């Protein structure tokens, strides 16, 4: 588990180094979202190891929604602007991600 923790910490460090709090660019926005997903994933693993299965499931869903939002921003023109206008729905992002990555369909 320690090797995974080091890898996640290094990935988070790379992501955070690209984040600016007031920036609206694609790279900075997606880096912030990915950083959030990594943090949530680590927290969900801690909960799962403590047998909090219901809470783990809820957090795991949040990780999936965040990753789907990143995919949505990457593939659909205007999605980044809608995200910053707080008008990008996670349910729509899941639908977009299902179309882009077909194996997600049965999972989600």
PDB file of N, CA and C in Angstrom:
ATOM      1  N   UNK A   1       0.825  -1.201   0.000  1.00  0.00           N
ATOM      2  CA  UNK A   1       0.000   0.000   0.000  1.00  0.00           C
ATOM      3  C   UNK A   1       0.865   1.259   0.000  1.00  0.00           C
ATOM      4  N   UNK A   2       2.044   1.200   0.602  1.00  0.00           N
ATOM      5  CA  UNK A   2       2.890   2.380   0.669  1.00  0.00           C
ATOM      6  C   UNK A   2       3.345   2.821  -0.714  1.00  0.00           C
ATOM      7  N   UNK A   3       3.653   1.886  -1.611  1.00  0.00           N
ATOM      8  CA  UNK A   3       4.059   2.248  -2.965  1.00  0.00           C
ATOM      9  C   UNK A   3       2.955   3.006  -3.692  1.00  0.00           C
ATOM     10  N   UNK A   4       1.706   2.557  -3.498  1.00  0.00           N
ATOM     11  CA  UNK A   4       0.565   3.236  -4.124  1.00  0.00           C
ATOM     12  C   UNK A   4       0.416   4.633  -3.544  1.00  0.00           C
ATOM     13  N   UNK A   5       0.591   4.763  -2.243  1.00  0.00           N
ATOM     14  CA  UNK A   5       0.478   6.077  -1.599  1.00  0.00           C
ATOM     15  C   UNK A   5       1.518   7.055  -2.142  1.00  0.00           C
ATOM     16  N   UNK A   6       2.736   6.585  -2.341  1.00  0.00           N
ATOM     17  CA  UNK A   6       3.797   7.442  -2.879  1.00  0.00           C
ATOM     18  C   UNK A   6       3.450   7.861  -4.300  1.00  0.00           C
ATOM     19  N   UNK A   7       2.964   6.924  -5.101  1.00  0.00           N
ATOM     20  CA  UNK A   7       2.587   7.235  -6.479  1.00  0.00           C
ATOM     21  C   UNK A   7       1.462   8.261  -6.518  1.00  0.00           C
ATOM     22  N   UNK A   8       0.459   8.077  -5.673  1.00  0.00           N
ATOM     23  CA  UNK A   8      -0.657   9.023  -5.627  1.00  0.00           C
ATOM     24  C   UNK A   8      -0.178  10.392  -5.170  1.00  0.00           C
ATOM     25  N   UNK A   9       0.705  10.423  -4.176  1.00  0.00           N
ATOM     26  CA  UNK A   9       1.236  11.706  -3.689  1.00  0.00           C
ATOM     27  C   UNK A   9       2.019  12.426  -4.781  1.00  0.00           C
ATOM     28  N   UNK A  10       2.822  11.686  -5.537  1.00  0.00           N
ATOM     29  CA  UNK A  10       3.585  12.304  -6.621  1.00  0.00           C
ATOM     30  C   UNK A  10       2.659  12.835  -7.713  1.00  0.00           C
ATOM     31  N   UNK A  11       1.627  12.061  -8.057  1.00  0.00           N
ATOM     32  CA  UNK A  11       0.667  12.503  -9.065  1.00  0.00           C
ATOM     33  C   UNK A  11      -0.069  13.750  -8.594  1.00  0.00           C
ATOM     34  N   UNK A  12      -0.480  13.759  -7.336  1.00  0.00           N
ATOM     35  CA  UNK A  12      -1.175  14.930  -6.795  1.00  0.00           C
ATOM     36  C   UNK A  12      -0.272  16.156  -6.816  1.00  0.00           C
ATOM     37  N   UNK A  13       1.002  15.969  -6.501  1.00  0.00           N
ATOM     38  CA  UNK A  13       1.946  17.087  -6.542  1.00  0.00           C
ATOM     39  C   UNK A  13       2.081  17.669  -7.930  1.00  0.00           C
ATOM     40  N   UNK A  14       2.142  16.817  -8.934  1.00  0.00           N
ATOM     41  CA  UNK A  14       2.213  17.294 -10.316  1.00  0.00           C
ATOM     42  C   UNK A  14       0.946  18.050 -10.705  1.00  0.00           C
ATOM     43  N   UNK A  15      -0.189  17.545 -10.272  1.00  0.00           N
ATOM     44  CA  UNK A  15      -1.451  18.196 -10.609  1.00  0.00           C
ATOM     45  C   UNK A  15      -1.566  19.553  -9.921  1.00  0.00           C
ATOM     46  N   UNK A  16      -1.276  19.575  -8.643  1.00  0.00           N
ATOM     47  CA  UNK A  16      -1.436  20.802  -7.871  1.00  0.00           C
ATOM     48  C   UNK A  16      -0.499  21.898  -8.370  1.00  0.00           C
ATOM     49  N   UNK A  17       0.676  21.519  -8.866  1.00  0.00           N
ATOM     50  CA  UNK A  17       1.618  22.532  -9.335  1.00  0.00           C
ATOM     51  C   UNK A  17       1.090  23.294 -10.552  1.00  0.00           C
ATOM     52  N   UNK A  18       0.065  22.755 -11.212  1.00  0.00           N
ATOM     53  CA  UNK A  18      -0.514  23.411 -12.377  1.00  0.00           C
ATOM     54  C   UNK A  18      -1.799  24.177 -12.062  1.00  0.00           C
ATOM     55  N   UNK A  19      -2.190  24.211 -10.812  1.00  0.00           N
ATOM     56  CA  UNK A  19      -3.466  24.814 -10.450  1.00  0.00           C
ATOM     57  C   UNK A  19      -3.268  26.256  -9.993  1.00  0.00           C
ATOM     58  N   UNK A  20      -4.083  27.138 -10.532  1.00  0.00           N
ATOM     59  CA  UNK A  20      -4.147  28.526 -10.093  1.00  0.00           C
ATOM     60  C   UNK A  20      -5.583  28.781  -9.652  1.00  0.00           C
ATOM     61  N   UNK A  21      -5.759  29.341  -8.474  1.00  0.00           N
ATOM     62  CA  UNK A  21      -7.100  29.440  -7.900  1.00  0.00           C
ATOM     63  C   UNK A  21      -8.076  30.272  -8.725  1.00  0.00           C
ATOM     64  N   UNK A  22      -7.598  31.245  -9.466  1.00  0.00           N
ATOM     65  CA  UNK A  22      -8.515  32.100 -10.211  1.00  0.00           C
ATOM     66  C   UNK A  22      -8.496  31.826 -11.715  1.00  0.00           C
ATOM     67  N   UNK A  23      -7.862  30.775 -12.123  1.00  0.00           N
ATOM     68  CA  UNK A  23      -7.729  30.493 -13.551  1.00  0.00           C
ATOM     69  C   UNK A  23      -8.926  29.722 -14.082  1.00  0.00           C
ATOM     70  N   UNK A  24      -9.248  29.954 -15.336  1.00  0.00           N
ATOM     71  CA  UNK A  24     -10.372  29.273 -15.963  1.00  0.00           C
ATOM     72  C   UNK A  24      -9.926  28.472 -17.180  1.00  0.00           C
ATOM     73  N   UNK A  25      -8.636  28.273 -17.349  1.00  0.00           N
ATOM     74  CA  UNK A  25      -8.162  27.574 -18.534  1.00  0.00           C
ATOM     75  C   UNK A  25      -8.401  26.075 -18.414  1.00  0.00           C
ATOM     76  N   UNK A  26      -8.347  25.423 -19.549  1.00  0.00           N
ATOM     77  CA  UNK A  26      -8.579  23.980 -19.613  1.00  0.00           C
ATOM     78  C   UNK A  26      -7.611  23.210 -18.723  1.00  0.00           C
ATOM     79  N   UNK A  27      -6.336  23.457 -18.882  1.00  0.00           N
ATOM     80  CA  UNK A  27      -5.319  22.697 -18.146  1.00  0.00           C
ATOM     81  C   UNK A  27      -5.472  22.876 -16.640  1.00  0.00           C
ATOM     82  N   UNK A  28      -5.651  24.094 -16.203  1.00  0.00           N
ATOM     83  CA  UNK A  28      -5.753  24.363 -14.773  1.00  0.00           C
ATOM     84  C   UNK A  28      -7.043  23.809 -14.184  1.00  0.00           C
ATOM     85  N   UNK A  29      -8.118  23.900 -14.939  1.00  0.00           N
ATOM     86  CA  UNK A  29      -9.397  23.378 -14.462  1.00  0.00           C
ATOM     87  C   UNK A  29      -9.353  21.865 -14.337  1.00  0.00           C
ATOM     88  N   UNK A  30      -8.872  21.201 -15.378  1.00  0.00           N
ATOM     89  CA  UNK A  30      -8.839  19.739 -15.330  1.00  0.00           C
ATOM     90  C   UNK A  30      -7.826  19.242 -14.303  1.00  0.00           C
ATOM     91  N   UNK A  31      -6.719  19.950 -14.129  1.00  0.00           N
ATOM     92  CA  UNK A  31      -5.750  19.560 -13.095  1.00  0.00           C
ATOM     93  C   UNK A  31      -6.384  19.667 -11.714  1.00  0.00           C
ATOM     94  N   UNK A  32      -7.144  20.717 -11.488  1.00  0.00           N
ATOM     95  CA  UNK A  32      -7.837  20.877 -10.208  1.00  0.00           C
ATOM     96  C   UNK A  32      -8.852  19.775  -9.970  1.00  0.00           C
ATOM     97  N   UNK A  33      -9.602  19.429 -11.016  1.00  0.00           N
ATOM     98  CA  UNK A  33     -10.584  18.355 -10.893  1.00  0.00           C
ATOM     99  C   UNK A  33      -9.906  17.014 -10.632  1.00  0.00           C
ATOM    100  N   UNK A  34      -8.819  16.742 -11.356  1.00  0.00           N
ATOM    101  CA  UNK A  34      -8.102  15.487 -11.150  1.00  0.00           C
ATOM    102  C   UNK A  34      -7.478  15.432  -9.757  1.00  0.00           C
ATOM    103  N   UNK A  35      -6.971  16.537  -9.277  1.00  0.00           N
ATOM    104  CA  UNK A  35      -6.419  16.594  -7.930  1.00  0.00           C
ATOM    105  C   UNK A  35      -7.503  16.287  -6.900  1.00  0.00           C
ATOM    106  N   UNK A  36      -8.672  16.848  -7.101  1.00  0.00           N
ATOM    107  CA  UNK A  36      -9.803  16.581  -6.212  1.00  0.00           C
ATOM    108  C   UNK A  36     -10.192  15.102  -6.252  1.00  0.00           C
ATOM    109  N   UNK A  37     -10.187  14.521  -7.452  1.00  0.00           N
ATOM    110  CA  UNK A  37     -10.531  13.106  -7.588  1.00  0.00           C
ATOM    111  C   UNK A  37      -9.515  12.225  -6.856  1.00  0.00           C
ATOM    112  N   UNK A  38      -8.229  12.568  -6.950  1.00  0.00           N
ATOM    113  CA  UNK A  38      -7.189  11.797  -6.254  1.00  0.00           C
ATOM    114  C   UNK A  38      -7.408  11.879  -4.743  1.00  0.00           C
ATOM    115  N   UNK A  39      -7.670  13.072  -4.228  1.00  0.00           N
ATOM    116  CA  UNK A  39      -7.898  13.237  -2.788  1.00  0.00           C
ATOM    117  C   UNK A  39      -9.112  12.446  -2.322  1.00  0.00           C
ATOM    118  N   UNK A  40     -10.171  12.513  -3.093  1.00  0.00           N
ATOM    119  CA  UNK A  40     -11.392  11.783  -2.746  1.00  0.00           C
ATOM    120  C   UNK A  40     -11.155  10.278  -2.807  1.00  0.00           C
ATOM    121  N   UNK A  41     -10.386   9.828  -3.807  1.00  0.00           N
ATOM    122  CA  UNK A  41     -10.070   8.413  -3.930  1.00  0.00           C
ATOM    123  C   UNK A  41      -9.291   7.912  -2.719  1.00  0.00           C
ATOM    124  N   UNK A  42      -8.287   8.666  -2.298  1.00  0.00           N
ATOM    125  CA  UNK A  42      -7.497   8.278  -1.134  1.00  0.00           C
ATOM    126  C   UNK A  42      -8.386   8.228   0.110  1.00  0.00           C
ATOM    127  N   UNK A  43      -9.239   9.225   0.279  1.00  0.00           N
ATOM    128  CA  UNK A  43     -10.150   9.233   1.424  1.00  0.00           C
ATOM    129  C   UNK A  43     -11.104   8.043   1.376  1.00  0.00           C
ATOM    130  N   UNK A  44     -11.575   7.692   0.186  1.00  0.00           N
ATOM    131  CA  UNK A  44     -12.486   6.552   0.076  1.00  0.00           C
ATOM    132  C   UNK A  44     -11.776   5.243   0.417  1.00  0.00           C
ATOM    133  N   UNK A  45     -10.501   5.129   0.051  1.00  0.00           N
ATOM    134  CA  UNK A  45      -9.741   3.929   0.422  1.00  0.00           C
ATOM    135  C   UNK A  45      -9.591   3.807   1.936  1.00  0.00           C
ATOM    136  N   UNK A  46      -9.359   4.922   2.582  1.00  0.00           N
ATOM    137  CA  UNK A  46      -9.244   4.912   4.046  1.00  0.00           C
ATOM    138  C   UNK A  46     -10.554   4.449   4.663  1.00  0.00           C
ATOM    139  N   UNK A  47     -11.665   4.960   4.163  1.00  0.00           N
ATOM    140  CA  UNK A  47     -12.965   4.537   4.673  1.00  0.00           C
ATOM    141  C   UNK A  47     -13.224   3.060   4.407  1.00  0.00           C
ATOM    142  N   UNK A  48     -12.885   2.598   3.223  1.00  0.00           N
ATOM    143  CA  UNK A  48     -13.105   1.189   2.879  1.00  0.00           C
ATOM    144  C   UNK A  48     -12.291   0.283   3.799  1.00  0.00           C
ATOM    145  N   UNK A  49     -11.083   0.668   4.105  1.00  0.00           N
ATOM    146  CA  UNK A  49     -10.231  -0.143   4.984  1.00  0.00           C
ATOM    147  C   UNK A  49     -10.764  -0.182   6.408  1.00  0.00           C
ATOM    148  N   UNK A  50     -11.594   0.801   6.763  1.00  0.00           N
ATOM    149  CA  UNK A  50     -12.198   0.850   8.108  1.00  0.00           C
ATOM    150  C   UNK A  50     -13.611   0.257   8.118  1.00  0.00           C
ATOM    151  N   UNK A  51     -14.003  -0.403   7.027  1.00  0.00           N
ATOM    152  CA  UNK A  51     -15.320  -1.061   6.874  1.00  0.00           C
ATOM    153  C   UNK A  51     -16.500  -0.092   6.829  1.00  0.00           C
ATOM    154  N   UNK A  52     -16.291   1.117   6.357  1.00  0.00           N
ATOM    155  CA  UNK A  52     -17.382   2.055   6.117  1.00  0.00           C
ATOM    156  C   UNK A  52     -17.791   1.931   4.651  1.00  0.00           C
ATOM    157  N   UNK A  53     -18.459   0.844   4.332  1.00  0.00           N
ATOM    158  CA  UNK A  53     -18.743   0.530   2.927  1.00  0.00           C
ATOM    159  C   UNK A  53     -19.727   1.503   2.287  1.00  0.00           C
ATOM    160  N   UNK A  54     -20.735   1.917   3.005  1.00  0.00           N
ATOM    161  CA  UNK A  54     -21.723   2.835   2.426  1.00  0.00           C
ATOM    162  C   UNK A  54     -21.080   4.180   2.089  1.00  0.00           C
ATOM    163  N   UNK A  55     -20.276   4.684   2.996  1.00  0.00           N
ATOM    164  CA  UNK A  55     -19.602   5.959   2.759  1.00  0.00           C
ATOM    165  C   UNK A  55     -18.579   5.823   1.635  1.00  0.00           C
ATOM    166  N   UNK A  56     -17.903   4.679   1.583  1.00  0.00           N
ATOM    167  CA  UNK A  56     -16.944   4.430   0.510  1.00  0.00           C
ATOM    168  C   UNK A  56     -17.630   4.497  -0.847  1.00  0.00           C
ATOM    169  N   UNK A  57     -18.783   3.862  -0.961  1.00  0.00           N
ATOM    170  CA  UNK A  57     -19.520   3.854  -2.230  1.00  0.00           C
ATOM    171  C   UNK A  57     -19.902   5.249  -2.673  1.00  0.00           C
ATOM    172  N   UNK A  58     -20.325   6.050  -1.723  1.00  0.00           N
ATOM    173  CA  UNK A  58     -20.713   7.430  -2.034  1.00  0.00           C
ATOM    174  C   UNK A  58     -19.513   8.222  -2.544  1.00  0.00           C
ATOM    175  N   UNK A  59     -18.384   8.056  -1.900  1.00  0.00           N
ATOM    176  CA  UNK A  59     -17.186   8.785  -2.318  1.00  0.00           C
ATOM    177  C   UNK A  59     -16.663   8.253  -3.650  1.00  0.00           C
ATOM    178  N   UNK A  60     -16.744   6.948  -3.845  1.00  0.00           N
ATOM    179  CA  UNK A  60     -16.297   6.364  -5.115  1.00  0.00           C
ATOM    180  C   UNK A  60     -17.136   6.912  -6.264  1.00  0.00           C
ATOM    181  N   UNK A  61     -18.420   7.090  -6.042  1.00  0.00           N
ATOM    182  CA  UNK A  61     -19.287   7.676  -7.062  1.00  0.00           C
ATOM    183  C   UNK A  61     -18.824   9.100  -7.395  1.00  0.00           C
ATOM    184  N   UNK A  62     -18.430   9.847  -6.371  1.00  0.00           N
ATOM    185  CA  UNK A  62     -17.921  11.203  -6.595  1.00  0.00           C
ATOM    186  C   UNK A  62     -16.663  11.220  -7.444  1.00  0.00           C
ATOM    187  N   UNK A  63     -15.786  10.243  -7.227  1.00  0.00           N
ATOM    188  CA  UNK A  63     -14.567  10.143  -8.036  1.00  0.00           C
ATOM    189  C   UNK A  63     -14.944   9.889  -9.490  1.00  0.00           C
ATOM    190  N   UNK A  64     -15.860   8.968  -9.714  1.00  0.00           N
ATOM    191  CA  UNK A  64     -16.285   8.635 -11.080  1.00  0.00           C
ATOM    192  C   UNK A  64     -16.922   9.848 -11.746  1.00  0.00           C
ATOM    193  N   UNK A  65     -17.780  10.561 -11.029  1.00  0.00           N
ATOM    194  CA  UNK A  65     -18.416  11.752 -11.600  1.00  0.00           C
ATOM    195  C   UNK A  65     -17.379  12.815 -11.960  1.00  0.00           C
ATOM    196  N   UNK A  66     -16.388  12.983 -11.114  1.00  0.00           N
ATOM    197  CA  UNK A  66     -15.347  13.976 -11.392  1.00  0.00           C
ATOM    198  C   UNK A  66     -14.547  13.598 -12.633  1.00  0.00           C
ATOM    199  N   UNK A  67     -14.176  12.325 -12.742  1.00  0.00           N
ATOM    200  CA  UNK A  67     -13.433  11.872 -13.922  1.00  0.00           C
ATOM    201  C   UNK A  67     -14.277  12.008 -15.188  1.00  0.00           C
ATOM    202  N   UNK A  68     -15.557  11.725 -15.076  1.00  0.00           N
ATOM    203  CA  UNK A  68     -16.456  11.897 -16.230  1.00  0.00           C
ATOM    204  C   UNK A  68     -16.572  13.365 -16.621  1.00  0.00           C
ATOM    205  N   UNK A  69     -16.550  14.258 -15.639  1.00  0.00           N
ATOM    206  CA  UNK A  69     -16.585  15.693 -15.929  1.00  0.00           C
ATOM    207  C   UNK A  69     -15.340  16.113 -16.695  1.00  0.00           C
ATOM    208  N   UNK A  70     -14.180  15.583 -16.315  1.00  0.00           N
ATOM    209  CA  UNK A  70     -12.940  15.891 -17.034  1.00  0.00           C
ATOM    210  C   UNK A  70     -13.040  15.409 -18.482  1.00  0.00           C
ATOM    211  N   UNK A  71     -13.557  14.204 -18.682  1.00  0.00           N
ATOM    212  CA  UNK A  71     -13.741  13.681 -20.046  1.00  0.00           C
ATOM    213  C   UNK A  71     -14.692  14.580 -20.819  1.00  0.00           C
ATOM    214  N   UNK A  72     -15.786  14.974 -20.192  1.00  0.00           N
ATOM    215  CA  UNK A  72     -16.774  15.839 -20.842  1.00  0.00           C
ATOM    216  C   UNK A  72     -16.135  17.156 -21.279  1.00  0.00           C
ATOM    217  N   UNK A  73     -15.364  17.771 -20.391  1.00  0.00           N
ATOM    218  CA  UNK A  73     -14.689  19.033 -20.719  1.00  0.00           C
ATOM    219  C   UNK A  73     -13.715  18.833 -21.880  1.00  0.00           C
ATOM    220  N   UNK A  74     -13.060  17.667 -21.908  1.00  0.00           N
ATOM    221  CA  UNK A  74     -12.057  17.408 -22.937  1.00  0.00           C
ATOM    222  C   UNK A  74     -12.652  17.190 -24.323  1.00  0.00           C
ATOM    223  N   UNK A  75     -13.861  16.638 -24.392  1.00  0.00           N
ATOM    224  CA  UNK A  75     -14.376  16.239 -25.704  1.00  0.00           C
ATOM    225  C   UNK A  75     -15.490  17.129 -26.255  1.00  0.00           C
ATOM    226  N   UNK A  76     -16.115  17.934 -25.429  1.00  0.00           N
ATOM    227  CA  UNK A  76     -17.247  18.729 -25.908  1.00  0.00           C
ATOM    228  C   UNK A  76     -16.937  20.220 -25.878  1.00  0.00           C
ATOM    229  N   UNK A  77     -17.050  20.830 -27.021  1.00  0.00           N
ATOM    230  CA  UNK A  77     -16.804  22.270 -27.120  1.00  0.00           C
ATOM    231  C   UNK A  77     -17.828  23.026 -26.268  1.00  0.00           C
ATOM    232  N   UNK A  78     -17.343  23.978 -25.516  1.00  0.00           N
ATOM    233  CA  UNK A  78     -18.213  24.796 -24.674  1.00  0.00           C
ATOM    234  C   UNK A  78     -18.448  24.221 -23.285  1.00  0.00           C
ATOM    235  N   UNK A  79     -18.013  22.989 -23.043  1.00  0.00           N
ATOM    236  CA  UNK A  79     -18.236  22.360 -21.734  1.00  0.00           C
ATOM    237  C   UNK A  79     -17.437  23.066 -20.636  1.00  0.00           C
ATOM    238  N   UNK A  80     -16.235  23.520 -20.955  1.00  0.00           N
ATOM    239  CA  UNK A  80     -15.413  24.215 -19.959  1.00  0.00           C
ATOM    240  C   UNK A  80     -16.106  25.502 -19.501  1.00  0.00           C
ATOM    241  N   UNK A  81     -16.634  26.244 -20.447  1.00  0.00           N
ATOM    242  CA  UNK A  81     -17.328  27.484 -20.103  1.00  0.00           C
ATOM    243  C   UNK A  81     -18.576  27.191 -19.262  1.00  0.00           C
ATOM    244  N   UNK A  82     -19.315  26.143 -19.624  1.00  0.00           N
ATOM    245  CA  UNK A  82     -20.509  25.764 -18.853  1.00  0.00           C
ATOM    246  C   UNK A  82     -20.117  25.302 -17.450  1.00  0.00           C
ATOM    247  N   UNK A  83     -18.979  24.612 -17.339  1.00  0.00           N
ATOM    248  CA  UNK A  83     -18.501  24.178 -16.026  1.00  0.00           C
ATOM    249  C   UNK A  83     -18.238  25.394 -15.139  1.00  0.00           C
ATOM    250  N   UNK A  84     -17.550  26.401 -15.688  1.00  0.00           N
ATOM    251  CA  UNK A  84     -17.237  27.596 -14.904  1.00  0.00           C
ATOM    252  C   UNK A  84     -18.475  28.448 -14.620  1.00  0.00           C
ATOM    253  N   UNK A  85     -19.499  28.285 -15.433  1.00  0.00           N
ATOM    254  CA  UNK A  85     -20.763  28.991 -15.182  1.00  0.00           C
ATOM    255  C   UNK A  85     -21.668  28.178 -14.253  1.00  0.00           C
ATOM    256  N   UNK A  86     -21.137  27.065 -13.739  1.00  0.00           N
ATOM    257  CA  UNK A  86     -21.876  26.157 -12.858  1.00  0.00           C
ATOM    258  C   UNK A  86     -23.135  25.614 -13.537  1.00  0.00           C
ATOM    259  N   UNK A  87     -22.983  25.302 -14.828  1.00  0.00           N
ATOM    260  CA  UNK A  87     -24.115  24.836 -15.623  1.00  0.00           C
ATOM    261  C   UNK A  87     -23.807  23.506 -16.326  1.00  0.00           C
ATOM    262  N   UNK A  88     -22.834  22.768 -15.810  1.00  0.00           N
ATOM    263  CA  UNK A  88     -22.475  21.477 -16.399  1.00  0.00           C
ATOM    264  C   UNK A  88     -22.904  20.400 -15.409  1.00  0.00           C
ATOM    265  N   UNK A  89     -23.920  19.630 -15.792  1.00  0.00           N
ATOM    266  CA  UNK A  89     -24.475  18.624 -14.891  1.00  0.00           C
ATOM    267  C   UNK A  89     -23.660  17.337 -14.939  1.00  0.00           C
ATOM    268  N   UNK A  90     -23.403  16.765 -13.757  1.00  0.00           N
ATOM    269  CA  UNK A  90     -22.595  15.546 -13.699  1.00  0.00           C
ATOM    270  C   UNK A  90     -23.300  14.382 -14.392  1.00  0.00           C
ATOM    271  N   UNK A  91     -24.632  14.364 -14.375  1.00  0.00           N
ATOM    272  CA  UNK A  91     -25.347  13.279 -15.057  1.00  0.00           C
ATOM    273  C   UNK A  91     -25.110  13.337 -16.562  1.00  0.00           C
ATOM    274  N   UNK A  92     -25.046  14.530 -17.110  1.00  0.00           N
ATOM    275  CA  UNK A  92     -24.736  14.687 -18.544  1.00  0.00           C
ATOM    276  C   UNK A  92     -23.297  14.281 -18.819  1.00  0.00           C
ATOM    277  N   UNK A  93     -22.387  14.611 -17.887  1.00  0.00           N
ATOM    278  CA  UNK A  93     -20.986  14.234 -18.053  1.00  0.00           C
ATOM    279  C   UNK A  93     -20.823  12.718 -18.056  1.00  0.00           C
ATOM    280  N   UNK A  94     -21.588  12.035 -17.233  1.00  0.00           N
ATOM    281  CA  UNK A  94     -21.538  10.570 -17.216  1.00  0.00           C
ATOM    282  C   UNK A  94     -21.993  10.022 -18.562  1.00  0.00           C
ATOM    283  N   UNK A  95     -23.030  10.603 -19.125  1.00  0.00           N
ATOM    284  CA  UNK A  95     -23.503  10.171 -20.446  1.00  0.00           C
ATOM    285  C   UNK A  95     -22.448  10.373 -21.524  1.00  0.00           C
ATOM    286  N   UNK A  96     -21.777  11.497 -21.487  1.00  0.00           N
ATOM    287  CA  UNK A  96     -20.710  11.773 -22.462  1.00  0.00           C
ATOM    288  C   UNK A  96     -19.577  10.767 -22.288  1.00  0.00           C
ATOM    289  N   UNK A  97     -19.172  10.513 -21.050  1.00  0.00           N
ATOM    290  CA  UNK A  97     -18.080   9.576 -20.784  1.00  0.00           C
ATOM    291  C   UNK A  97     -18.439   8.164 -21.246  1.00  0.00           C
ATOM    292  N   UNK A  98     -19.693   7.779 -21.088  1.00  0.00           N
ATOM    293  CA  UNK A  98     -20.131   6.455 -21.553  1.00  0.00           C
ATOM    294  C   UNK A  98     -19.976   6.317 -23.062  1.00  0.00           C
ATOM    295  N   UNK A  99     -20.237   7.398 -23.781  1.00  0.00           N
ATOM    296  CA  UNK A  99     -20.083   7.363 -25.245  1.00  0.00           C
ATOM    297  C   UNK A  99     -18.617   7.320 -25.651  1.00  0.00           C
ATOM    298  N   UNK A 100     -17.757   7.973 -24.881  1.00  0.00           N
ATOM    299  CA  UNK A 100     -16.333   8.043 -25.220  1.00  0.00           C
ATOM    300  C   UNK A 100     -15.611   6.744 -24.845  1.00  0.00           C
ATOM    301  N   UNK A 101     -15.933   6.211 -23.666  1.00  0.00           N
ATOM    302  CA  UNK A 101     -15.291   4.989 -23.168  1.00  0.00           C
ATOM    303  C   UNK A 101     -16.376   3.940 -23.010  1.00  0.00           C
ATOM    304  N   UNK A 102     -16.590   3.148 -24.039  1.00  0.00           N
ATOM    305  CA  UNK A 102     -17.710   2.206 -24.090  1.00  0.00           C
ATOM    306  C   UNK A 102     -17.808   1.263 -22.893  1.00  0.00           C
ATOM    307  N   UNK A 103     -16.704   0.734 -22.348  1.00  0.00           N
ATOM    308  CA  UNK A 103     -16.852  -0.179 -21.205  1.00  0.00           C
ATOM    309  C   UNK A 103     -17.477   0.459 -19.965  1.00  0.00           C
ATOM    310  N   UNK A 104     -17.525   1.796 -19.892  1.00  0.00           N
ATOM    311  CA  UNK A 104     -18.166   2.457 -18.759  1.00  0.00           C
ATOM    312  C   UNK A 104     -19.668   2.219 -18.747  1.00  0.00           C
ATOM    313  N   UNK A 105     -20.255   2.016 -19.901  1.00  0.00           N
ATOM    314  CA  UNK A 105     -21.693   1.846 -20.003  1.00  0.00           C
ATOM    315  C   UNK A 105     -22.271   0.856 -19.010  1.00  0.00           C
ATOM    316  N   UNK A 106     -21.818  -0.398 -19.012  1.00  0.00           N
ATOM    317  CA  UNK A 106     -22.355  -1.387 -18.082  1.00  0.00           C
ATOM    318  C   UNK A 106     -22.012  -1.090 -16.620  1.00  0.00           C
ATOM    319  N   UNK A 107     -20.886  -0.406 -16.385  1.00  0.00           N
ATOM    320  CA  UNK A 107     -20.458  -0.133 -15.015  1.00  0.00           C
ATOM    321  C   UNK A 107     -21.300   0.967 -14.399  1.00  0.00           C
ATOM    322  N   UNK A 108     -21.589   2.013 -15.185  1.00  0.00           N
ATOM    323  CA  UNK A 108     -22.332   3.157 -14.664  1.00  0.00           C
ATOM    324  C   UNK A 108     -23.791   2.963 -14.965  1.00  0.00           C
TER     325      UNK A 108
END
